[in-house]
Amino acid sequence: MLISLNWMRDFVDLPEAIDVHALAEKFTCTTAEVETVEHLKVDARGLIAARVVSVADVPNAPHMRLAELEVGAGATVQTVTVAPVLPVGLSVVYAPPGASVAALSKIGTTEVAGQQSCGMILPGDAIGVPMAIKEAIFLAPDVTPGQSLPPEWFDDWLIEVDNKSITHRPDLWGHYGIAREIAAITKLPLRPYPVAPLDELQAGSGREFKIEITDPEACRRYSGIVVTGVPTQPAPLWMQLRLGHVGMRPISGLVDLTNYIMADLGQPMHAFDADRVDCIEVGCAKRGAKFKTLDGFERALTDETLMIQCRGVDVAIAGVMGGLDAEVARDTTSLLLESANFEPSIVRRTATRLGLRTDASARFEKSLDPKNTVLAIQRFVELAKPMYPNLKLTSPLADCYPAPLPKVTVSVKAKHVSRAIGREVTADEAGALLAPLGFTLNDSGDVWTFDVPSYRATNDVSIEADMIEEIARCIGYDTIEPTMPQVSLRRVAPHRLHDLENAALRHWSNGPGFREIQAYLWYNSEWIVQLGYDPGACLELRNPAADGLHRLRHTLMPGLLGAVRKNRFHFPAFSIMEVGTVFDPASKDDVSRRHLGLVMARRGKKSEDALFTELKGYIEAWSWQAFARPAGFSTVEACAGRAWEHAHQTVAIRVGDVEVGRASVVDLSLRQAMDEHLGAWGIAWAEMRLDVLADLDPVIEPLGRIPGHPRVELDYSLLVDSQVRFAEVVSQLDRFKNDLLKQIRFVGSYEGKSVGAGKRSLTFKTVIGCEDRTLVDDDTTEFCTAFEKHLAGCGFDVRR
Amino acid sequence: MDLETLNQQIAEIEADVAKKVGDMQAVDALRSLDTSILGKKGTLGSLIGGIKDYPPAQKGQVGQTINAAKKRVKAIIDARHAALKQAAVSADSAGAMAHDPTLPGDRPTMGSVHPVTAVQWEVERIFERLGFTVEAGPEMESEYHNFEALNIPASHPARDMQDTFWLTNGSVLRTHTSPVQHRSMKKFGAPLRVIAPGRCFRYETIDASHENTFHQVEGLLIDKDISIANLIAMAKTLLNEVMNREVKVRVRPGFFPFVEPGIELDMNCEICDGAGCATCKRSGWIEVLPAGMVHPKVLEAGGIDTEVYTGFAFGLGLTRLAMMKYGIRDIRVLNSGDLRPIVGRERQGGAVIVSREP
């Protein structure tokens, strides 16, 4: 929100030569963040009012017009202008020859399009008012041609306050509220808010109009008055300039005036044509009703939309925008002026649903002070009187306030203030700091009680902590001496899953050389279609970031494979991993899980077996190092739909005796579907459940002993059918029990001519020994006989 | 030959050997010298054969004299031999076929963690040194944990569709790590010192500086007599450690429903040193740490006795921190899975990269 320093000076007597940057910094550190400070230096010299006497076209220059202007004392000049609208009889801001403004070059008498042009009609944007291109600024009827326009109105300082930093402060959405903070910061007095006395409003002639509020929780207060004598005419120049400086385009006297009050007090107002709206009902729209707003758009309403109605007809969307039909028009003679207070969440919901966030709705959302409805009307009358000499109040003030908000008083324990701020704070100090903000300290013993002013009492300040904040920020955070806390020591259990995740990332990035990536939590529909993956039932987003990004992942694989495709252009080989959350919507207890996904990719045909072997080796090593358990792999059926599970190569991974995940290689057809170049790559992957792994009880494996007697090693090569899986062979060997057997180690697998077609030779090394003596020949023979008998029983041929 | 003559002869031989050996460059010549002196027929070696001509009383002494001489000559020749060998070795290693010791080493495949993980670990270490425990919370949260327990009522703008990813099962993707505040209070009670790093999600349009998926770390300290002064001290310590320098900070009011008072801690802009630049939006300050004293309602929801305990909490944007630390200009690179920013980084001026990557 933009704050004008000129405006501010109406309420606080700031020194002429104030350092605005320093003031803004102080405001940031005490109240709310200032985003920018800008010196608007129009540098207007010699500008006067000039009345349009006549307007004529300029031959061969369709965008230009020749205006005759009265410039005082009966004198007229002619000037060429590009102002699009120039009604005869209205006065404009005119720069006669010799006048100057910073944004324009020298102003004199020149020839334009073959016409003599004396001085110029100033467009709004040349003097700091955001108008449509080249539009002139029109002056109120009370100015006389030739009247000089005060240069000090044109120059200003603008302080932009970050809107997000004042969402909780409804009082700061107008200049007067900001002025209150500035007065407190600068320790200068704040002038009372200039308004017409309430008696004057209550003494309006005629009948009071009826206001009916159906739901006092939706509409807390509704106030209004009927006035006449408000003709269509421009607002005073000073008002237009100030509005322009804070980014609001001057439109007409009445609109400018209500906008001015909104930027002044923070209270939005609206004017209806009193001939069309002569009573007010606040209630909900009919379901499916349509309503044409001021901006000309037709809006669909729901039965939750809070509306202003008159005799059952919708006339405005409460807190958002008025209707086109009851709008004040040129022929309007009598206005129904209203200001109201609505439940913030209702206004916000409606504005959001309609996609119609207006200056008014932004303010209503902040929970405004209900007192402001009447105050705004008083302010309106105060400002309108000098603008409209024929202004008449033709009704007494109507004010419907069914459930007035109670006065808010907050108790504060003195010791809590000192505890929170970290130093002694006395009641006198606190009282003095908060008085300029409107808080009254009533009781100053061990428990202080503060009366909260109404403009801070709508949600903003209600409990002790709120008061502590007020005291702390007024003391100044920069004056609080930082001190490290005194704490109590206690032991808490470690978060095993988090620790495991860190350890896993460290392990896999260090030794095996994997690179961590992070992918999105959702599938990309296009990509999973390309992968031929049907994820089935997913947890879904109601509002995805984009179409096709609504399904939350069950597996990390699509993301990792996407990264493979992305990186294959740039690297001949890489290993990547992700630790991330996946979801299983079918699960009762653990919908959300943590996975570790690992992918190794390497360019080169026939590289996949080697990669898979390497990956399994890494998993075995990790299993021992992290869990002190062996890893095992057993053939499982590939999961239908998960195209990255190879039909014949997919295994379940066991750590100890717990199944923790799966591993496989990506087959040729999927690689080609991912990217034709990946046809010549090998891709191996594994995905494991970290949450399951974190639940494994820690095992400490005792160190082995150095044998006291020599061991004997015997190698056995087993000839098996190629179809027989290694895992089966191992489980058969595991069944063999013998007191002398210390270890069976896998040495290698061999396929080739010497073993014959369809056969495979698996070599194991057995280690035998005895703890209390050296083995003799008979021991070895006995072992061999027993072992070979077992092998024969399993159907394995022993290859000599 | 009397003994004197023998000694003289030996002395001459030794002198001769010393002289010859001094100039000798070839190992072969040295070998033939060895034979010609020490061999059976050599000048010294053949003297052994003459021992039998001496009287028995002298035989022993003559033998010793000759053998001692042989040993000395042998030592001279061996020394020269060793010197020649050494010279040959060093001549070899300097030759054209020799190994270039400036070649790079043979590097094992290197891995890496994500830049955000690296920064997260750094923050975890800083807090572990201060006795904080590290917690984690779920990325899918209930409305209660993400909002209500944190004093964010149903009417708060943060609960609009604009800011939050809503799930069809009624849960949300957590919009901040703050739910872990509540979870930790419930799990451990007071006193408490905990940080919780993790991934958060906001319904936001992605561009170079905005992501809908990012990391934060939550900090929470609850104990007796905890003050704003403590919070400011802790925040300064954290920033000094993370940035590895004495950071100038500014504390100003900030509004977050789950703290009261709420503050924003700004850090002096490193790029312009506070003068104002594009990075700090001309303010000279960079917003880094929203924080505050934990709101009494949040403490109560967590089952903490507010009469006895107070606490402070803060949130630190890990993703932002990683971007500052590693000079990441475009946030989108972080979730892209593209390895190029990490592997085979392009060097300024195209400097030669000698190490083999990846």
mmCIF file of C-alpha atoms in Angstrom, chain B residues 196-308:
data_model
loop_
_atom_site.group_PDB
_atom_site.id
_atom_site.type_symbol
_atom_site.label_atom_id
_atom_site.label_comp_id
_atom_site.label_asym_id
_atom_site.label_seq_id
_atom_site.Cartn_x
_atom_site.Cartn_y
_atom_site.Cartn_z
ATOM 1 C CA ALA B 196 12.936 -30.413 11.793
ATOM 2 C CA PRO B 197 14.200 -30.133 8.243
ATOM 3 C CA GLY B 198 11.961 -31.243 5.413
ATOM 4 C CA ARG B 199 10.170 -30.753 2.171
ATOM 5 C CA CYS B 200 7.207 -28.367 1.912
ATOM 6 C CA PHE B 201 4.720 -27.590 -0.815
ATOM 7 C CA ARG B 202 2.868 -24.455 -1.851
ATOM 8 C CA TYR B 203 0.444 -24.028 -4.660
ATOM 9 C CA GLU B 204 2.509 -21.493 -6.532
ATOM 10 C CA THR B 205 3.501 -20.781 -10.101
ATOM 11 C CA ILE B 206 7.045 -21.892 -10.798
ATOM 12 C CA ASP B 207 9.594 -19.442 -12.145
ATOM 13 C CA ALA B 208 13.289 -18.763 -11.650
ATOM 14 C CA SER B 209 12.786 -17.816 -8.019
ATOM 15 C CA HIS B 210 9.606 -19.671 -7.031
ATOM 16 C CA GLU B 211 9.031 -23.385 -6.580
ATOM 17 C CA ASN B 212 5.985 -25.319 -5.446
ATOM 18 C CA THR B 213 8.288 -27.866 -3.797
ATOM 19 C CA PHE B 214 11.036 -26.621 -1.484
ATOM 20 C CA HIS B 215 12.814 -27.321 1.808
ATOM 21 C CA GLN B 216 12.627 -25.597 5.157
ATOM 22 C CA VAL B 217 14.007 -26.281 8.580
ATOM 23 C CA GLU B 218 11.897 -25.604 11.630
ATOM 24 C CA GLY B 219 13.450 -24.736 14.961
ATOM 25 C CA LEU B 220 11.752 -24.877 18.334
ATOM 26 C CA LEU B 221 13.049 -24.264 21.832
ATOM 27 C CA ILE B 222 10.808 -24.498 24.875
ATOM 28 C CA ASP B 223 12.102 -23.983 28.390
ATOM 29 C CA LYS B 224 11.650 -21.834 31.460
ATOM 30 C CA ASP B 225 12.197 -18.093 31.069
ATOM 31 C CA ILE B 226 12.801 -18.033 27.328
ATOM 32 C CA SER B 227 12.836 -14.508 25.913
ATOM 33 C CA ILE B 228 12.965 -12.571 22.665
ATOM 34 C CA ALA B 229 16.553 -11.716 23.630
ATOM 35 C CA ASN B 230 17.289 -15.471 23.541
ATOM 36 C CA LEU B 231 15.616 -15.838 20.168
ATOM 37 C CA ILE B 232 17.644 -13.028 18.645
ATOM 38 C CA ALA B 233 20.871 -14.465 20.054
ATOM 39 C CA MET B 234 20.078 -17.930 18.698
ATOM 40 C CA ALA B 235 19.111 -16.601 15.289
ATOM 41 C CA LYS B 236 22.336 -14.597 15.043
ATOM 42 C CA THR B 237 24.376 -17.638 16.030
ATOM 43 C CA LEU B 238 22.665 -19.715 13.385
ATOM 44 C CA LEU B 239 23.242 -17.175 10.612
ATOM 45 C CA ASN B 240 26.855 -16.558 11.602
ATOM 46 C CA GLU B 241 27.528 -20.289 11.475
ATOM 47 C CA VAL B 242 25.700 -20.906 8.236
ATOM 48 C CA MET B 243 27.198 -17.942 6.406
ATOM 49 C CA ASN B 244 30.574 -18.478 8.024
ATOM 50 C CA ARG B 245 30.978 -14.816 8.895
ATOM 51 C CA GLU B 246 29.764 -12.212 11.372
ATOM 52 C CA VAL B 247 26.370 -11.382 9.909
ATOM 53 C CA LYS B 248 24.724 -8.024 10.475
ATOM 54 C CA VAL B 249 21.050 -8.499 11.230
ATOM 55 C CA ARG B 250 17.952 -6.396 11.535
ATOM 56 C CA VAL B 251 14.968 -7.493 13.601
ATOM 57 C CA ARG B 252 11.535 -6.185 12.755
ATOM 58 C CA PRO B 253 7.970 -7.176 13.508
ATOM 59 C CA GLY B 254 6.504 -9.913 11.350
ATOM 60 C CA PHE B 255 3.159 -11.613 11.452
ATOM 61 C CA PHE B 256 2.651 -15.373 11.575
ATOM 62 C CA PRO B 257 -0.350 -16.851 13.350
ATOM 63 C CA PHE B 258 1.680 -19.378 15.317
ATOM 64 C CA VAL B 259 3.989 -16.882 16.987
ATOM 65 C CA GLU B 260 3.311 -13.866 19.145
ATOM 66 C CA PRO B 261 5.300 -11.660 19.113
ATOM 67 C CA GLY B 262 6.394 -12.510 15.592
ATOM 68 C CA ILE B 263 9.553 -11.162 14.065
ATOM 69 C CA GLU B 264 11.389 -11.206 10.779
ATOM 70 C CA LEU B 265 15.129 -11.379 10.889
ATOM 71 C CA ASP B 266 16.856 -9.758 7.945
ATOM 72 C CA MET B 267 20.472 -10.303 7.021
ATOM 73 C CA ASN B 268 22.731 -7.652 5.594
ATOM 74 C CA CYS B 269 22.868 -8.252 1.809
ATOM 75 C CA GLU B 270 26.165 -9.906 1.005
ATOM 76 C CA ILE B 271 26.158 -8.831 -2.624
ATOM 77 C CA CYS B 272 25.905 -5.055 -2.147
ATOM 78 C CA ASP B 273 26.925 -4.904 1.530
ATOM 79 C CA GLY B 274 23.705 -3.096 2.372
ATOM 80 C CA ALA B 275 23.889 -0.462 -0.354
ATOM 81 C CA GLY B 276 20.881 -1.896 -2.204
ATOM 82 C CA CYS B 277 20.953 -4.126 -5.285
ATOM 83 C CA ALA B 278 18.701 -6.360 -7.366
ATOM 84 C CA THR B 279 19.187 -9.369 -5.085
ATOM 85 C CA CYS B 280 17.937 -7.537 -1.985
ATOM 86 C CA LYS B 281 15.314 -5.604 -3.935
ATOM 87 C CA ARG B 282 17.246 -2.373 -3.266
ATOM 88 C CA SER B 283 16.673 -2.600 0.463
ATOM 89 C CA GLY B 284 20.136 -3.696 1.545
ATOM 90 C CA TRP B 285 18.540 -6.506 3.554
ATOM 91 C CA ILE B 286 17.610 -10.091 2.790
ATOM 92 C CA GLU B 287 14.718 -11.706 4.616
ATOM 93 C CA VAL B 288 16.032 -14.969 5.975
ATOM 94 C CA LEU B 289 14.373 -15.963 9.187
ATOM 95 C CA PRO B 290 10.748 -15.612 10.141
ATOM 96 C CA ALA B 291 10.541 -16.322 13.855
ATOM 97 C CA GLY B 292 8.832 -15.479 17.094
ATOM 98 C CA MET B 293 7.784 -16.518 20.552
ATOM 99 C CA VAL B 294 5.545 -19.563 20.266
ATOM 100 C CA HIS B 295 1.901 -18.490 20.448
ATOM 101 C CA PRO B 296 0.288 -19.564 23.729
ATOM 102 C CA LYS B 297 -2.463 -21.327 21.786
ATOM 103 C CA VAL B 298 0.153 -23.397 19.957
ATOM 104 C CA LEU B 299 1.818 -24.308 23.249
ATOM 105 C CA GLU B 300 -1.552 -25.220 24.742
ATOM 106 C CA ALA B 301 -2.459 -27.344 21.716
ATOM 107 C CA GLY B 302 0.860 -29.133 22.243
ATOM 108 C CA GLY B 303 0.033 -29.772 25.881
ATOM 109 C CA ILE B 304 2.639 -27.372 27.283
ATOM 110 C CA ASP B 305 1.962 -25.495 30.530
ATOM 111 C CA THR B 306 2.266 -21.847 29.444
ATOM 112 C CA GLU B 307 2.533 -20.662 33.011
ATOM 113 C CA VAL B 308 5.817 -22.543 33.404
#
